[in-house]
Coordinates of C-alpha atoms in Angstrom, one line a residue:
M1 CA 118.1 -0.7 -7.8
C2 CA 115.1 -1.1 -5.5
R3 CA 113.0 2.0 -5.2
G4 CA 110.3 2.5 -2.7
R5 CA 107.0 4.0 -3.4
P6 CA 106.7 7.6 -2.5
G7 CA 104.5 8.1 0.5
G8 CA 104.9 4.5 1.4
G9 CA 105.2 3.4 4.9
A10 CA 108.4 1.4 4.3
E11 CA 111.7 2.0 2.7
V12 CA 113.0 -0.5 0.2
R13 CA 116.7 -1.0 0.4
K14 CA 119.1 -3.2 -1.6
C15 CA 120.9 -5.5 0.6
G16 CA 123.2 -8.0 -1.1
G17 CA 121.4 -7.7 -4.3
V18 CA 118.1 -8.4 -2.8
C19 CA 115.5 -5.8 -2.2
H20 CA 114.1 -5.8 1.3
R21 CA 111.3 -3.7 2.7
C22 CA 112.6 -2.2 5.9
H23 CA 110.1 -0.6 8.3
L24 CA 111.4 2.6 9.8
R25 CA 111.2 3.2 13.6
T26 CA 110.0 6.7 14.0
S27 CA 110.1 8.5 17.4
A28 CA 107.3 10.6 18.9
P29 CA 107.7 14.3 19.0
P30 CA 109.2 15.8 22.2
H31 CA 105.9 17.3 23.4
F32 CA 104.3 13.9 23.5
R33 CA 106.9 12.5 25.8
T34 CA 105.9 11.7 29.5
P35 CA 108.5 12.8 32.0
L36 CA 109.2 10.6 35.0
S37 CA 108.3 13.3 37.5
A38 CA 104.8 13.7 36.2
A39 CA 104.0 10.0 36.4
G40 CA 102.8 10.4 40.1
F41 CA 104.0 10.3 43.8
T42 CA 105.8 7.4 45.2
L43 CA 104.6 5.7 48.4
L44 CA 107.6 7.1 50.3
E45 CA 106.7 10.7 49.2
L46 CA 103.1 10.3 50.4
L47 CA 104.2 9.0 53.8
V48 CA 106.7 11.9 54.3
A49 CA 103.9 14.4 53.3
L50 CA 101.5 12.8 55.8
V51 CA 104.0 13.0 58.6
I52 CA 104.8 16.7 57.9
L53 CA 101.1 17.5 57.8
G54 CA 100.5 15.7 61.1
V55 CA 103.2 17.5 62.8
V56 CA 101.8 20.9 61.6
L57 CA 98.3 20.0 62.7
V58 CA 99.5 18.8 66.1
T59 CA 101.4 22.1 66.6
V60 CA 98.5 24.2 65.6
Y61 CA 96.1 22.3 67.8
S62 CA 98.4 22.5 70.8
S63 CA 98.8 26.2 70.4
L64 CA 95.0 26.7 70.1
S65 CA 94.2 24.5 73.0
R66 CA 96.8 26.3 75.2
A67 CA 95.3 29.6 74.2
T68 CA 91.8 28.5 75.0
F69 CA 92.8 27.0 78.3
S70 CA 94.6 30.2 79.3
K71 CA 91.6 32.3 78.3
E72 CA 89.3 30.1 80.4
V73 CA 91.6 30.3 83.4
A74 CA 92.0 34.1 83.0
E75 CA 88.2 34.5 82.9
Q76 CA 87.6 32.3 86.0
R77 CA 90.4 34.1 87.9
A78 CA 89.0 37.5 86.9
E79 CA 85.5 36.5 88.0
L80 CA 86.8 35.1 91.3
Y81 CA 88.8 38.3 92.1
S82 CA 86.0 40.6 91.0
N83 CA 83.4 38.9 93.1
S84 CA 85.7 38.5 96.1
R85 CA 86.6 42.1 96.0
Q86 CA 82.9 43.1 95.9
A87 CA 82.3 40.9 98.9
M88 CA 85.2 42.5 100.8
L89 CA 84.0 46.0 99.9
K90 CA 80.5 45.2 101.1
M91 CA 81.7 43.9 104.4
A92 CA 84.1 46.8 104.8
S93 CA 81.3 49.3 104.0
D94 CA 79.0 47.8 106.6
V95 CA 81.6 47.5 109.3
E96 CA 82.7 51.1 108.8
G97 CA 79.2 52.4 109.6
A98 CA 78.9 50.5 112.9
L99 CA 77.3 52.7 115.6
P100 CA 79.0 53.1 119.0
P101 CA 77.1 51.5 121.9
P102 CA 76.3 54.7 123.7
S103 CA 74.4 56.0 120.6
G104 CA 71.2 54.2 121.3
D105 CA 69.1 51.7 123.1
R106 CA 71.0 48.4 123.6
V107 CA 73.3 49.1 120.6
Y108 CA 76.2 46.7 120.7
F109 CA 79.2 45.3 118.7
R110 CA 80.1 41.7 118.9
G111 CA 82.6 39.6 116.9
G112 CA 83.8 36.0 117.4
G113 CA 86.6 33.9 116.0
G114 CA 87.7 30.3 116.0
S115 CA 85.9 27.6 114.0
A116 CA 82.7 29.7 113.7
P117 CA 83.8 33.2 112.8
S118 CA 81.0 35.8 112.9
I119 CA 80.5 39.5 113.4
E120 CA 77.3 41.5 114.3
F121 CA 76.8 45.1 114.9
V122 CA 74.2 47.9 114.7
A123 CA 74.3 50.4 111.8
M124 CA 72.1 52.8 109.9
N125 CA 70.1 51.7 106.9
R126 CA 68.9 54.6 104.7
G127 CA 66.5 52.4 102.8
G128 CA 66.4 52.1 99.1
Y129 CA 64.3 50.9 96.2
G130 CA 62.7 47.5 95.8
V131 CA 60.2 45.5 97.9
N132 CA 62.9 43.3 99.4
R133 CA 64.8 46.2 101.0
V134 CA 64.6 46.4 104.8
R135 CA 62.8 49.6 105.9
P136 CA 65.0 52.5 106.9
G137 CA 66.3 52.9 110.4
R138 CA 68.8 51.2 112.6
V139 CA 69.5 47.6 111.6
L140 CA 71.5 44.7 113.0
I141 CA 74.0 43.4 110.4
A142 CA 75.6 40.0 110.8
Y143 CA 78.1 38.0 108.8
S144 CA 78.7 34.3 109.2
L145 CA 79.6 31.1 107.3
D146 CA 77.2 28.4 106.2
K147 CA 78.5 24.9 105.4
L148 CA 78.0 23.9 101.7
P149 CA 76.5 20.4 101.2
N150 CA 78.8 17.9 99.5
H151 CA 81.8 20.2 99.9
Q152 CA 84.0 19.4 102.9
G153 CA 85.7 22.4 104.3
A154 CA 83.8 24.9 102.0
F155 CA 81.3 27.5 103.2
A156 CA 79.0 30.2 101.8
L157 CA 79.3 33.8 103.1
R158 CA 76.0 34.8 104.6
R159 CA 74.8 38.3 105.3
E160 CA 71.8 39.0 107.6
E161 CA 70.0 42.3 108.2
Y162 CA 67.3 42.9 110.8
L163 CA 65.4 46.0 111.6
Y164 CA 66.6 46.8 115.1
S165 CA 63.5 48.5 116.3
A166 CA 61.5 45.4 115.5
M167 CA 64.0 43.2 117.4
L168 CA 63.7 45.5 120.4
A169 CA 59.9 45.5 120.3
E170 CA 59.9 41.7 120.1
A171 CA 62.4 41.4 123.0
D172 CA 60.2 43.8 125.1
G173 CA 56.9 42.1 124.1
I174 CA 55.6 45.1 122.2
E175 CA 53.5 44.5 119.2
I176 CA 54.4 46.5 116.1
P177 CA 51.3 48.3 114.7
P178 CA 50.3 47.2 111.2
P179 CA 51.0 49.5 108.2
E180 CA 48.4 52.0 107.2
D181 CA 46.1 51.4 104.2
G182 CA 47.9 51.7 100.9
E183 CA 51.3 51.6 102.5
E184 CA 53.7 48.9 101.3
V185 CA 54.8 46.4 103.9
A186 CA 58.6 46.5 104.0
P187 CA 60.4 43.4 105.4
T188 CA 62.0 43.6 108.8
A189 CA 64.6 40.9 108.1
Q190 CA 66.7 39.8 105.1
A191 CA 69.3 37.1 104.6
T192 CA 71.4 36.9 101.4
Y193 CA 74.5 35.0 100.3
L194 CA 77.5 36.9 98.8
L195 CA 79.8 35.5 96.1
D196 CA 76.9 34.5 93.8
C197 CA 75.6 31.8 96.1
P198 CA 71.9 31.0 95.4
N199 CA 69.4 30.7 98.3
V200 CA 68.4 27.2 97.3
A201 CA 70.5 24.7 99.2
N202 CA 70.1 21.9 96.6
D203 CA 71.7 24.1 94.0
L204 CA 74.8 24.9 96.0
D205 CA 76.6 21.8 94.8
L206 CA 76.3 22.5 91.1
P207 CA 79.6 23.3 89.4
G208 CA 80.2 27.1 89.2
S209 CA 77.0 28.0 91.0
C210 CA 78.9 29.3 94.1
M211 CA 82.4 30.4 94.9
R212 CA 83.5 28.4 97.9
V213 CA 84.8 30.3 101.0
T214 CA 87.3 28.2 102.8
G215 CA 88.2 30.7 105.6
L216 CA 87.0 33.9 107.3
R217 CA 88.7 35.7 110.1
F218 CA 88.1 38.9 112.0
R219 CA 90.5 40.8 114.4
Y220 CA 89.8 43.9 116.4
Y221 CA 92.2 46.6 117.4
D222 CA 91.8 47.9 120.9
E223 CA 93.2 51.4 121.4
V224 CA 93.3 50.9 125.2
V225 CA 95.7 48.0 125.2
R226 CA 97.1 49.0 121.8
D227 CA 96.9 45.5 120.5
W228 CA 94.7 43.2 118.4
R229 CA 92.0 41.0 119.9
D230 CA 90.6 37.9 118.4
E231 CA 87.1 38.6 119.9
W232 CA 85.1 41.6 120.8
D233 CA 82.0 42.1 122.9
S234 CA 80.9 45.6 123.9
T235 CA 78.8 44.1 126.7
E236 CA 81.8 42.7 128.5
E237 CA 83.7 44.7 131.1
A238 CA 87.0 44.9 129.2
M239 CA 85.3 46.4 126.1
L240 CA 82.2 47.8 127.8
G241 CA 80.4 50.4 125.7
R242 CA 83.2 50.7 123.1
L243 CA 83.8 50.0 119.5
P244 CA 87.1 48.6 118.2
A245 CA 89.3 51.3 116.5
A246 CA 89.8 49.1 113.5
V247 CA 88.7 45.7 112.2
E248 CA 90.8 43.4 110.1
I249 CA 89.0 41.1 107.7
A250 CA 90.6 38.1 106.0
L251 CA 88.8 36.0 103.4
L252 CA 89.9 32.8 101.7
V253 CA 88.2 31.8 98.5
A254 CA 88.9 28.5 96.6
D255 CA 88.7 28.3 92.8
E256 CA 87.5 25.3 90.8
D257 CA 90.9 23.5 91.1
G258 CA 90.8 23.9 94.9
N259 CA 93.5 26.6 95.0
E260 CA 93.0 29.2 97.8
H261 CA 93.2 32.9 97.2
D262 CA 93.3 35.3 100.1
F263 CA 91.8 38.7 100.3
G264 CA 92.2 41.1 103.3
T265 CA 91.7 44.6 104.4
I266 CA 91.7 46.7 107.5
V267 CA 88.7 48.9 108.1
D268 CA 88.9 52.0 110.3
L269 CA 85.8 52.8 112.4
P270 CA 85.5 56.6 112.4
L271 CA 82.7 56.6 115.1
A272 CA 85.1 54.9 117.5
R273 CA 87.1 58.1 117.7
A274 CA 84.3 60.0 119.5
Q275 CA 84.1 57.4 122.3
P276 CA 85.1 58.2 125.8
T277 CA 88.5 57.2 127.0
V278 CA 88.6 54.3 129.4
R279 CA 90.5 55.0 132.6
P280 CA 92.7 52.3 134.3
D281 CA 90.0 51.7 136.9
G282 CA 87.5 50.9 134.2
S283 CA 85.5 54.2 134.4
S284 CA 85.0 56.4 131.4
A285 CA 86.3 59.9 131.1
G286 CA 84.7 62.6 129.0
L287 CA 81.1 61.8 130.1
D288 CA 79.0 64.0 132.3
S289 CA 80.9 63.7 135.6
G290 CA 79.1 64.4 138.8
D291 CA 81.2 64.4 141.9
D292 CA 78.4 63.9 144.3
D293 CA 77.6 60.4 145.4
S294 CA 73.9 60.8 144.6
D295 CA 74.6 61.0 140.9
D296 CA 76.9 57.9 141.1
E297 CA 74.3 56.0 143.0
G298 CA 71.7 57.0 140.4
D299 CA 74.1 55.8 137.6
D300 CA 74.6 52.5 139.4
E301 CA 70.8 52.0 139.6
D302 CA 70.5 52.8 135.9
D303 CA 73.2 50.4 135.0
D304 CA 71.3 47.7 136.9
D305 CA 68.2 48.4 134.9
I306 CA 69.9 48.1 131.5
S307 CA 68.4 45.3 129.5
P308 CA 70.7 43.0 127.5
P309 CA 70.7 43.4 123.7
P310 CA 68.2 41.3 121.8
T311 CA 69.4 38.0 120.4
R312 CA 69.8 37.5 116.7
P313 CA 67.4 34.9 115.3
K314 CA 68.9 31.5 114.6
K315 CA 69.4 30.3 111.0

């Protein structure tokens, strides 16, 4: 019998009468085994993971970019609407305070249409704070459009204000006395651009520096004929000495993409209600009526001596 040594690394067995030393094949304990799943990712698994990650990232980026774009469009639209409404309210407030022609020396109301829309009238200025404010008194207010350089079909909304007494004095050749010592010299004229347009012409073509006006229209309601007029001139016979009962203002403003947005309002002129009613023969009722011919002749002489209103300075 073949016996192996205790603690030996081999077992001695008797095979056919001959003792052989047979080495035993021992297996590793279960906790030392390496499972197939922990050996690493295959190339196919990595590619699938990258594709899924890319789809998720593209979806998130698209959502964020759409949200950012929508936010920018909403902010631009809100700014455009806010500034355009402010411009409309400013024009409406000025037009509402127009004085009727019989209220003062050479007071008039004139509005034109067509390719060069404009409106000018006399109103009261109560003054205010700041050195750039026109001094209190009657002022001539005018609105018109100025072409923007490098922008075809786009304009800037211009507002002008002139002290009317200074205009009358200049038209009559009267020199205005200088201010007293220590008194601030208030300007007699002022021109500004609405809708955030700067006064420097070279800066008007910068992106976002000015909201472009693409259209402006005025219409005037005549209570005598009960219809709208495209033009108004209180120095002409058909509208002599009268204000329109209402003025319709239409403003077109373009955004950065060139899309036009229209704003409109109708302004009621309260001082037009106190005007004398015009008779069919062209005479006015409600004024001091004298039946004798001497008064009529005197009125005719006074009408002949009336001077035309002063001309607004050119831009």
